[in-house]
Coordinates of C-alpha atoms in Angstrom, one line a residue:
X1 CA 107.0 187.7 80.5
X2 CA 108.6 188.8 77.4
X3 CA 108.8 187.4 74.0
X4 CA 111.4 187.1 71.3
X5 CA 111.8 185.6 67.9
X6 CA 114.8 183.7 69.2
X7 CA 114.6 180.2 70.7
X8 CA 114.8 180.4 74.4
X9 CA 118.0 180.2 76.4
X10 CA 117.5 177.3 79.1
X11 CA 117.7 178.4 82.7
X12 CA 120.4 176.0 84.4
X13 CA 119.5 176.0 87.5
X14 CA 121.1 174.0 90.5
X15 CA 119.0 170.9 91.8
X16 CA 117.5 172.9 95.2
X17 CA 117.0 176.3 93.1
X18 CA 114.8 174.7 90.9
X19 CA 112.6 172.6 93.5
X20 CA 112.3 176.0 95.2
X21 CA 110.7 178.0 92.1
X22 CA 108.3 175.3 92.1
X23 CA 108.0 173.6 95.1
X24 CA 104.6 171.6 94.3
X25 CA 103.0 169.5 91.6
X26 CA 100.3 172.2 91.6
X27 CA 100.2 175.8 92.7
X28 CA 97.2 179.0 92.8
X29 CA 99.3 180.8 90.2
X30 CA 99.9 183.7 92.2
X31 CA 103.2 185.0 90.8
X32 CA 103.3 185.7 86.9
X33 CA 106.4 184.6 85.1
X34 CA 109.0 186.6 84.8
X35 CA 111.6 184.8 82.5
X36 CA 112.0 185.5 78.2
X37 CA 110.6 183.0 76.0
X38 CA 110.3 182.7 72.1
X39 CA 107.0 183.1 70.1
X40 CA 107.3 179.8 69.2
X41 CA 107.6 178.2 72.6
X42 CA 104.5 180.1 73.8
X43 CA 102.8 179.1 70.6
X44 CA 103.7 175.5 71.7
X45 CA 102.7 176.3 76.0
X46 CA 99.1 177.4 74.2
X47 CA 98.5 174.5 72.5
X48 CA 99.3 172.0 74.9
X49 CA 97.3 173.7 77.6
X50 CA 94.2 174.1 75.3
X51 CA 94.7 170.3 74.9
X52 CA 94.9 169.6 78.4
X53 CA 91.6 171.8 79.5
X54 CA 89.7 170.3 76.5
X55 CA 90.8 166.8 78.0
X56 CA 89.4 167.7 81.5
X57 CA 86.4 169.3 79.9
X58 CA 85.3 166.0 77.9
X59 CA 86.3 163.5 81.0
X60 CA 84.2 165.7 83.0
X61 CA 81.3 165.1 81.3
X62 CA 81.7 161.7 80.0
X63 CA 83.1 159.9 83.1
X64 CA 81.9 160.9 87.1
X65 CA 84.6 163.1 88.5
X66 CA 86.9 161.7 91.5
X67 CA 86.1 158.0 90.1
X68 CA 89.0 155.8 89.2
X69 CA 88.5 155.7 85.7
X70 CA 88.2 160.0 85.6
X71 CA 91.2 159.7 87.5
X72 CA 93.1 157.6 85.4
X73 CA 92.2 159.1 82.6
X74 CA 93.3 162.6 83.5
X75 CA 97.1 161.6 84.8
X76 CA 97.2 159.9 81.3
X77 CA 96.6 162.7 79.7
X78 CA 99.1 164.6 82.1
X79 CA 101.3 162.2 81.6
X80 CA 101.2 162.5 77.5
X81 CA 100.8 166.2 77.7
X82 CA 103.7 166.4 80.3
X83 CA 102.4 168.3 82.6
X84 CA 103.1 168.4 86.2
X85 CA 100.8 166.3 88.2
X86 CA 102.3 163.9 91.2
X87 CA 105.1 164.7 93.7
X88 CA 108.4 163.3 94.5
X89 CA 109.0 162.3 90.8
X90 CA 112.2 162.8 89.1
X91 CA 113.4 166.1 87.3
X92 CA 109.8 167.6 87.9
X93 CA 111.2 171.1 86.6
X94 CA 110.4 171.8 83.2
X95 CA 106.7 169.9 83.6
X96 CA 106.3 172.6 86.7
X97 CA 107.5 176.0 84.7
X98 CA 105.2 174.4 81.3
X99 CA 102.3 173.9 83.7
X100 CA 103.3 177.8 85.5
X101 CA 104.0 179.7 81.9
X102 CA 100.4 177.8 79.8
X103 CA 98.4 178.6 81.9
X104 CA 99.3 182.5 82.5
X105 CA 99.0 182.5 78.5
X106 CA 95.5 180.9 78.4
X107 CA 94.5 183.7 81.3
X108 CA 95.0 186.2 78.5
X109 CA 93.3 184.5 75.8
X110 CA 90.2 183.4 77.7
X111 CA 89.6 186.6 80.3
X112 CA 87.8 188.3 76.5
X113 CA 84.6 187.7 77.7
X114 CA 82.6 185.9 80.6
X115 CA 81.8 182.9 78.8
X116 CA 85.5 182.2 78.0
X117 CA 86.3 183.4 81.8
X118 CA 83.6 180.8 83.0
X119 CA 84.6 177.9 80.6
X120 CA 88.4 178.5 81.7
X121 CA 87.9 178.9 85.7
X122 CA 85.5 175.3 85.8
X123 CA 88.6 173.5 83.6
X124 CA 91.5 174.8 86.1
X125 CA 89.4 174.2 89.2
X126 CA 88.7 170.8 87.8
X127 CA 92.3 170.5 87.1
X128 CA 93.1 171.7 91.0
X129 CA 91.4 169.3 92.6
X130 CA 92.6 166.2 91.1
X131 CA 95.9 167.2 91.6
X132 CA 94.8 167.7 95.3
X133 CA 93.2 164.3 95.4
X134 CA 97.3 162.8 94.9
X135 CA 98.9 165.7 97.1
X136 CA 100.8 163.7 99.5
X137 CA 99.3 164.4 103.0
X138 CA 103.0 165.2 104.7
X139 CA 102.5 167.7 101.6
X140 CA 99.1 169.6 102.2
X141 CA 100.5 171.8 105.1
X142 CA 103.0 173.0 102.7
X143 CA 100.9 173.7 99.9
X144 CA 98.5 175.3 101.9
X145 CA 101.1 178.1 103.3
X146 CA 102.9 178.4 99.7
X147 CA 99.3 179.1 98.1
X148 CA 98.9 181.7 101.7
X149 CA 95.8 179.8 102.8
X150 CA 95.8 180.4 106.5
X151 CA 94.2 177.0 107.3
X152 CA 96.3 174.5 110.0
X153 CA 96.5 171.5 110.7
X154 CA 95.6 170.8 114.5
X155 CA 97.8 168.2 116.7
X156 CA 96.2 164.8 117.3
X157 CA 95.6 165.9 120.7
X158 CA 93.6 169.0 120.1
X159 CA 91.6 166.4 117.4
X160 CA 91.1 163.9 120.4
X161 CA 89.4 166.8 122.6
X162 CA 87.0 168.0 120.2
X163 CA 86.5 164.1 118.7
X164 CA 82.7 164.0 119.2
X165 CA 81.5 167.5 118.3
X166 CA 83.6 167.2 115.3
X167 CA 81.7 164.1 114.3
X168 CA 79.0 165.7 115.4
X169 CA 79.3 168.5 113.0
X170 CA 79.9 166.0 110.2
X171 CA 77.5 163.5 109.7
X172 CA 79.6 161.3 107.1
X173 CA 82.3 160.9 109.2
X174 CA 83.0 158.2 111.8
X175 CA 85.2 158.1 114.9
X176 CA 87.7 155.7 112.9
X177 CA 87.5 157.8 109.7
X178 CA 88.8 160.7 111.9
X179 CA 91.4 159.0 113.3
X180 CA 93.2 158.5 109.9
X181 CA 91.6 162.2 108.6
X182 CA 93.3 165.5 109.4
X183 CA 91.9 167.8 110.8
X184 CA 92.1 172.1 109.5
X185 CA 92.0 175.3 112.0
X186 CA 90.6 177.5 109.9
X187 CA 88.9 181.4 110.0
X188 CA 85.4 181.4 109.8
X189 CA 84.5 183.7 107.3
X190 CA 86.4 181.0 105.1
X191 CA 84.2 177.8 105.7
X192 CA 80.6 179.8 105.1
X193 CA 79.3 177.8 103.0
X194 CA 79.8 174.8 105.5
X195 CA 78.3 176.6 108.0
X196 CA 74.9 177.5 106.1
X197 CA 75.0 173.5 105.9
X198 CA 75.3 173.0 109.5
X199 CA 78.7 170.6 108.4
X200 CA 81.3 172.3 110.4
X201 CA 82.2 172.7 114.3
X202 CA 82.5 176.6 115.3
X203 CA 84.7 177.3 118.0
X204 CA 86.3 180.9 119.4
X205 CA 86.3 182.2 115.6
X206 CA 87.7 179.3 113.9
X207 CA 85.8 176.3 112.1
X208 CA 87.4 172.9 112.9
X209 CA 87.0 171.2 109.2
X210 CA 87.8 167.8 108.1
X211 CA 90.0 167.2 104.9
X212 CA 87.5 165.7 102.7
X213 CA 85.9 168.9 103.2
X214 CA 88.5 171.2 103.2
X215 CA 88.8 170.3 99.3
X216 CA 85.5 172.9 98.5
X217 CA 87.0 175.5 100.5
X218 CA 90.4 175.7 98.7
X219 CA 88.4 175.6 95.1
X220 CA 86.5 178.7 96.5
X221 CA 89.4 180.4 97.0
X222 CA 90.8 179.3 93.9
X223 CA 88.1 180.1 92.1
X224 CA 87.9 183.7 93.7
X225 CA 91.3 184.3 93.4
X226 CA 91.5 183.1 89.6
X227 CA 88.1 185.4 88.4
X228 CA 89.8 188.7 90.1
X229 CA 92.5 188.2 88.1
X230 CA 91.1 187.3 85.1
X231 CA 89.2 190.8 85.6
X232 CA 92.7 192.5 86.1
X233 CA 93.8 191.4 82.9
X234 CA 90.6 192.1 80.6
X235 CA 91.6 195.6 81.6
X236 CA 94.9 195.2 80.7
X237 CA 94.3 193.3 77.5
X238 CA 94.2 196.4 75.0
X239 CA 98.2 197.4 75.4
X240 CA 98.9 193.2 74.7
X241 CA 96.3 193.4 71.7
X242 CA 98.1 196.1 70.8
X243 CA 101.0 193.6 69.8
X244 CA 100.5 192.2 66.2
X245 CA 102.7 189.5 67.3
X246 CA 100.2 188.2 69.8
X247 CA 96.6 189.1 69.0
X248 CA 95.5 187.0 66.1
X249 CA 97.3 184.2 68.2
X250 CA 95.0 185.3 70.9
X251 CA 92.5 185.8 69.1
X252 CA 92.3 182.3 67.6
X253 CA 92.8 180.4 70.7
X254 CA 89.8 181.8 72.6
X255 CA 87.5 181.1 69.7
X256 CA 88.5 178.2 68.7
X257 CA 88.5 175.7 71.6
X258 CA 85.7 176.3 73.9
X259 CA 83.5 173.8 72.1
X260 CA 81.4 174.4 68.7
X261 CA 79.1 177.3 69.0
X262 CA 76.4 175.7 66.7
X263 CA 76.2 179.4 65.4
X264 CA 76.2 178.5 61.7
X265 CA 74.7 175.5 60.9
X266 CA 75.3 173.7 57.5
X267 CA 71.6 173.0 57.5
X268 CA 70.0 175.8 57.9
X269 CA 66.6 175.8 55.7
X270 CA 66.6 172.0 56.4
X271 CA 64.1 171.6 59.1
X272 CA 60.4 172.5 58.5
X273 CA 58.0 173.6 60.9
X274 CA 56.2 170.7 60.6
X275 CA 58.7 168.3 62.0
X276 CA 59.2 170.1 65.1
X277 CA 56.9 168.7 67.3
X278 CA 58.3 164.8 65.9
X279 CA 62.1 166.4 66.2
X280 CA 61.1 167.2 69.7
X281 CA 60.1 163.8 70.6
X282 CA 62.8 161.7 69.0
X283 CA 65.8 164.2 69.0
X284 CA 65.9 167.4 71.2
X285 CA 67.5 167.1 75.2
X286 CA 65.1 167.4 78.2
X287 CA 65.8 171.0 78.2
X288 CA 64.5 171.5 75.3
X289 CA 61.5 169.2 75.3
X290 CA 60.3 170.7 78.2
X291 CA 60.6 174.5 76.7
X292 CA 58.9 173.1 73.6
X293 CA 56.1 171.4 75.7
X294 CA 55.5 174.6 77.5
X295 CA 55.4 176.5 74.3
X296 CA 52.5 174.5 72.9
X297 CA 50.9 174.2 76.1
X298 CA 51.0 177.6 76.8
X299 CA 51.3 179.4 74.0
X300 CA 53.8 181.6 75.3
X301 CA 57.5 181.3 77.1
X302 CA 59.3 184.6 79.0
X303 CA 62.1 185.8 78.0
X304 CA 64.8 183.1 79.1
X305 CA 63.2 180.8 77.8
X306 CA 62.6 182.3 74.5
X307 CA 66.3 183.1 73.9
X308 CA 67.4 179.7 75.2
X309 CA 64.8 177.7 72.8
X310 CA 65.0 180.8 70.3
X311 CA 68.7 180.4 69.5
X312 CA 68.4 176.3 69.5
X313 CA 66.0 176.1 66.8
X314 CA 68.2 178.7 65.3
X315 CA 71.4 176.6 65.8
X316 CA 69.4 173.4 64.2
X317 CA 68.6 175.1 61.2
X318 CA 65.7 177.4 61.3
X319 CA 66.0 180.1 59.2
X320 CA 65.0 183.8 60.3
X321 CA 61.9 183.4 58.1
X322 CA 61.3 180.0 59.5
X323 CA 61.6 180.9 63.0
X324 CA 59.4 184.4 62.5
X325 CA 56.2 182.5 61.7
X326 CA 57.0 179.5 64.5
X327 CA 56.6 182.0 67.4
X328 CA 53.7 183.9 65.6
X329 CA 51.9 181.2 64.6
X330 CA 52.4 180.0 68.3
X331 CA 51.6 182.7 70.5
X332 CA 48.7 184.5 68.6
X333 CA 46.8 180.9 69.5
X334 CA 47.0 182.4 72.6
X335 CA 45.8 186.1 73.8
X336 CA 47.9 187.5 71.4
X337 CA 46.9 189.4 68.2
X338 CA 49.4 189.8 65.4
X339 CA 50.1 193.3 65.4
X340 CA 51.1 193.3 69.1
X341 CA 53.5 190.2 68.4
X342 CA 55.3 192.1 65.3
X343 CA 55.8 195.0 67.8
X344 CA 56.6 193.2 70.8
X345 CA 58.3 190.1 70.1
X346 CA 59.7 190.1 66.0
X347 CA 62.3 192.4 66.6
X348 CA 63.9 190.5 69.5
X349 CA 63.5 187.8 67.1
X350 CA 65.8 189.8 64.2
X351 CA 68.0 190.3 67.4
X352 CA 68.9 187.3 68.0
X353 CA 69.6 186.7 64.6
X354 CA 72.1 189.4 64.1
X355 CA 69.7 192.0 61.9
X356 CA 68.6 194.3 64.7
X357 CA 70.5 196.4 67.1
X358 CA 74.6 195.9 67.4
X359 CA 73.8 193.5 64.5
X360 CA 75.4 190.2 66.6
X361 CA 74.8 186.7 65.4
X362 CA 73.9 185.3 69.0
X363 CA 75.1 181.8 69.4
X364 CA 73.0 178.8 71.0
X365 CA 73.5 178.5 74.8
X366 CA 75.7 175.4 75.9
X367 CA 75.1 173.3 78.8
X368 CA 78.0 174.9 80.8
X369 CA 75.8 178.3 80.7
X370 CA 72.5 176.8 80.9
X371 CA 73.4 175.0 84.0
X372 CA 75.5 178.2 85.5
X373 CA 73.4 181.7 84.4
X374 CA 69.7 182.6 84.5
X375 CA 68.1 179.9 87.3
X376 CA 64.3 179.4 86.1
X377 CA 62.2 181.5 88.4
X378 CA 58.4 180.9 89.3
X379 CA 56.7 180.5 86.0
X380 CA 59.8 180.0 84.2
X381 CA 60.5 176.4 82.3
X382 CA 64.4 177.3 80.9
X383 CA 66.8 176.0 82.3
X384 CA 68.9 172.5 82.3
X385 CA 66.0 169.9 84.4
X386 CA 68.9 168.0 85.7
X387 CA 70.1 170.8 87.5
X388 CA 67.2 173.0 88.4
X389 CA 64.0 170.5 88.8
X390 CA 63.1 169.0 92.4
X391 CA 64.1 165.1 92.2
X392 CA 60.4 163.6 92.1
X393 CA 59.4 165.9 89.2
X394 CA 62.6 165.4 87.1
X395 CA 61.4 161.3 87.9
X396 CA 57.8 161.7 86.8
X397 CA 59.1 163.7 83.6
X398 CA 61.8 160.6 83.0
X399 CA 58.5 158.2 83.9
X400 CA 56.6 160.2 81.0
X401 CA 59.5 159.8 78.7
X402 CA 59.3 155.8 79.5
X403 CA 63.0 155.5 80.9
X404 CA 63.0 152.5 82.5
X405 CA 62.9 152.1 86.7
X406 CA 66.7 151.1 86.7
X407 CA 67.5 154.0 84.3
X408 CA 65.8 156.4 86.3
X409 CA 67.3 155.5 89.5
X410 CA 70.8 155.6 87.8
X411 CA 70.2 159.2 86.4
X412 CA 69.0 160.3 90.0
X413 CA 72.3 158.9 91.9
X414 CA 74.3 161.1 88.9
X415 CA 71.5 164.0 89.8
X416 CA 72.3 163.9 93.6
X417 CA 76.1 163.9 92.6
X418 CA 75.8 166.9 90.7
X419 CA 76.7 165.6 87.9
X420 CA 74.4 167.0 85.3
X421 CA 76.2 166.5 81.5
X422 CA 76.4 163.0 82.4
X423 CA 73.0 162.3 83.5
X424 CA 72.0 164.4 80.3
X425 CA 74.7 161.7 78.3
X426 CA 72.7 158.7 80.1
X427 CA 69.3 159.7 79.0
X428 CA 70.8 159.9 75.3
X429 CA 72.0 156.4 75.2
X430 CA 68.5 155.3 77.4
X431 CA 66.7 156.9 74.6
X432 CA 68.8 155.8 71.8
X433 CA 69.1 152.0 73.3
X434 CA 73.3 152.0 72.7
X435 CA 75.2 151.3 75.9
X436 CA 77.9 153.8 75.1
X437 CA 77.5 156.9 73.1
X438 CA 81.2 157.4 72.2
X439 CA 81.3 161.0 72.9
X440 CA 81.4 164.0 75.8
X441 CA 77.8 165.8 76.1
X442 CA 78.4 169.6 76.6
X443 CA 75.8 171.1 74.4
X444 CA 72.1 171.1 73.6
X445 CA 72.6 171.4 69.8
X446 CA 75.4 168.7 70.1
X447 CA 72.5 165.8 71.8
X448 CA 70.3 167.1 68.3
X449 CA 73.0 166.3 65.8
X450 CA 74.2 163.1 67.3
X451 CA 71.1 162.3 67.7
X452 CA 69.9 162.5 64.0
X453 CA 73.1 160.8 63.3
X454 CA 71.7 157.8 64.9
X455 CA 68.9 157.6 63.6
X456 CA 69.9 158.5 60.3
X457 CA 72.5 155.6 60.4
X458 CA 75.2 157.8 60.4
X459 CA 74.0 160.2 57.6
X460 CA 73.2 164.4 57.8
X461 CA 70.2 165.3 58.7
X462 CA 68.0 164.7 55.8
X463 CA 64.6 167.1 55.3
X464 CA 61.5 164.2 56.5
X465 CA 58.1 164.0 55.1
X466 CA 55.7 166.7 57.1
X467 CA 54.4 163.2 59.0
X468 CA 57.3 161.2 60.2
X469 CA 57.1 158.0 61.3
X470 CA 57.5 156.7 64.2
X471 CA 61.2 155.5 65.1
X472 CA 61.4 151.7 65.6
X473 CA 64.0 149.9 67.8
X474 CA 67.2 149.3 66.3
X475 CA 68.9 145.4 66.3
X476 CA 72.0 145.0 68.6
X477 CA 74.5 144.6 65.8
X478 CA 73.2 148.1 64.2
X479 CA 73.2 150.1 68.0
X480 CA 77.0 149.1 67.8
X481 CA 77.5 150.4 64.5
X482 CA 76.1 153.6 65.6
X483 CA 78.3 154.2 68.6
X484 CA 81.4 153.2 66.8
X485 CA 80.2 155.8 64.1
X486 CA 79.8 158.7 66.8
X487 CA 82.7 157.9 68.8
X488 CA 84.1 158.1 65.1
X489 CA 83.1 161.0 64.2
X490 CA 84.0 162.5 67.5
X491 CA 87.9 161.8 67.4
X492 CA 87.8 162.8 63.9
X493 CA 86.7 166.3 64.8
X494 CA 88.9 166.7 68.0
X495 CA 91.8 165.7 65.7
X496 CA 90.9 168.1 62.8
X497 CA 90.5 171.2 65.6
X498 CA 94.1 170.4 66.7
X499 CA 95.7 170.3 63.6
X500 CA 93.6 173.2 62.4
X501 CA 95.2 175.3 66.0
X502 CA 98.8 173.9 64.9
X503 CA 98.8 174.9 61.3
X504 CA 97.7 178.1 62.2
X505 CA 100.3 178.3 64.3
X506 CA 103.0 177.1 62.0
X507 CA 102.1 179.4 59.2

């Protein structure tokens, strides 16, 4: 792909050479693009993919993936964007090649580092299977041998011969589901994970797997596919950097859009030590209750769960100072003196804060790492608790926090659908009594603010008395004002980021 200054001469392709350079609504992106475009048209492909993976980011964690509503949502978005997203619709060309050329650029701005890498792989998988979920089935065969997936589709005969160990092997599925369901021949070295399970029928090398499940095997691939070539093109990235056309462009796009990294608070100095414990209580997420109950239980935390609560505080607004004397204060109540905390534990402390070592201002983990990196070991109480406690002690915590029965149960079913951010997004409006918060959960520091700006009515964060009171419930009309002031605030700051990308753009 090369650029130019010029605007881009449009290929005029003939009706069957254009369905053949993009046969299908969706594709593994295994070709690059080979074709000249103009700075300003890749300036424009950027932008509309970052808006289209920041769309699929906040539906994912604001609405249950696969459920109408998610789904409508997204092809909306598609839709508006105009993107590529069904089959057999009309002049289906251009949305194809934009869908083909964004998302190549986006590889380079987002293969920088592995948080970028993971944020962007979770958004395009995301994006892959919904566009699966509408693939025609007279179309899956295709797509399958375009994308060189050696899976088959096996005759209804073969199917009717190996009818009960197939339902056998798959305990959700019926004789008259299968009937309707087609059935993959595939190798089985690629269905491993459904064989740890015990979900798939084995037969002379092959696994014998139904479509519904045939959906986590092609996002493996995907995703394994994707993350080698991401790594490819980190090592390429220093002769396109190279380019001063492109690498402030670059360079912008993969800080800008992955969320807020909470690393520079505008109120820092404005928490005191001695509202933490009633800050805990009212404000912080269950990941970081629970790190701050084991803190004052135990007097200590291990290292993941001192950075992970470490660079919280830090992103909420305690100062270096501030945050020096919380850990000392804490850990020489247990069998700690003071001169083996300054030697052991203040310097990773000045770490963190960007005044030790390569002198980097480490940002506040999101929910997306916390849920992915670093699973809490024996002994450990990091973490994200939707993701890595057993059910019953995630409901006696919720049962300590007095959620009620019904909200419980209701952040369980989200829990055993592996859907984490939005179990985290229910206990915020359970805890805040509003029946819709009005915006997508995808970081720790994100439930603190919104939550202050509840119970603030809407203001900052203002510095309390050193004994707060005690919350009380809010009337119905107020609850409303609050979510219509956070869904609010929310749009206001998606639109401000997007016109902040274009003007930067434009200039």
């Amino acid at each position: 792909m090369e650029f130019s200054g010029r605007q881009r001469r449009k290929l005029r392709l003939a009706g069957d050479q254009r369905n053949a350079h993009y046969p299908h609504s969706l594709q593994f992106y295994l070709q690059p693009p080979t074709e000249n475009i103009s700075l300003i048209e890749f300036e424009n492909l950027a932008i509309d993919r970052v808006k289209l993976l920041k769309s699929v980011e906040n539906l994912g964690v604001s609405l249950v993936k696969g459920t109408e509503g998610y789904q409508n949502k997204l092809e909306q978005e598609l839709r508006r964007l105009k993107f590529s997203y069904r089959e057999n619709l009309e002049d289906e060309y251009e949305p194809r090649r934009k869908d083909h050329i964004s998302h190549f650029i986006l590889r380079l701005a987002y293969c920088q580092s592995e948080d970028l890498r993971r944020w962007f792989i979770q958004q395009e998988m995301d994006l892959l299977r919904f566009r699966f979920s509408i693939l025609p089935k007279d179309k899956i065969q295709d797509f399958l041998k375009d994308s060189h997936l050696q899976f088959e589709a096996i005759s209804d005969e073969e199917k009717n011969q190996r009818e009960q160990v197939i339902i056998a092997s798959s305990p959700s599925l019926s004789g008259t589901q299968l009937e309707m369901e087609s059935v993959y021949k595939i190798p089985f070295a690629d269905a491993l994970d459904l064989f740890r399970g015990r979900k798939v029928y084995l037969e002379d090398g092959f696994a014998y797997v139904p479509l519904k499940d045939i959906v986590a095997i092609i996002l493996n691939e995907f995703r394994a596919k994707l993350s080698k070539a991401l790594a490819l093109t980190a090592r390429s990235l220093p002769t396109i950097q190279s380019d001063e056309r492109l690498q402030p462009l670059l360079k912008h796009l993969s800080h800008s859009y992955t969320g807020q990294d909470y690393s520079a608070h505008r109120n820092t100095g404005k928490i005191s030590l001695d509202q933490i414990d009633s800050l805990a209580t009212k404000s912080f997420p269950p990941c970081m209750r629970q790190l701050h109950k084991a803190l004052r239980e135990n007097h200590h935390l291990r290292h993941g769960g001192r950075m992970q609560y470490g660079l919280f505080l830090k992103g909420i607004g305690l100062t270096l100072e501030q945050a020096l004397q919380f850990w000392k204060q804490e850990f020489i109540k247990g069998k700690m003196d003071s001169e083996k905390f300054d030697k052991g534990y203040s310097y990773n402390i000045r770490h963190s804060f960007g005044k030790e070592g390569k002198r980097t201002d480490y940002t506040p983990f999101s929910c997306l790492k916390i849920i992915l990196t670093n699973p809490p070991g024996q002994g450990d109480y990091h973490g994200c608790p939707f993701r890595h406690s057993d059910p019953e002690l995630l409901k006696q915590k919720l049962q300590s926090y007095k959620i009620s029965p019904a909200g419980i149960s209701q952040i369980l079913d989200l829990v055993k659908g592996t859907h984490y951010q939005v179990a985290c997004q229910k206990y915020f409006e359970m805890t805040h009594n509003i029946d819709d918060c009005g915006f997508s959960l995808n970081h720790p520091n994100q439930f603190f603010i919104e939550s202050q700006r509840i119970l603030n009515g809407g203001k900052d964060i203002k510095k309390e008395s050193t004994q707060p009171e005690t919350p009380q419930p809010k009337p119905a009309i107020q609850k409303a004002k609050d979510a219509s002031s956070a869904l609010a605030s929310l749009n206001s700051s998606v639109e401000m980021d997007m016109e902040g990308l274009e003007e930067y753009f434009s200039d």
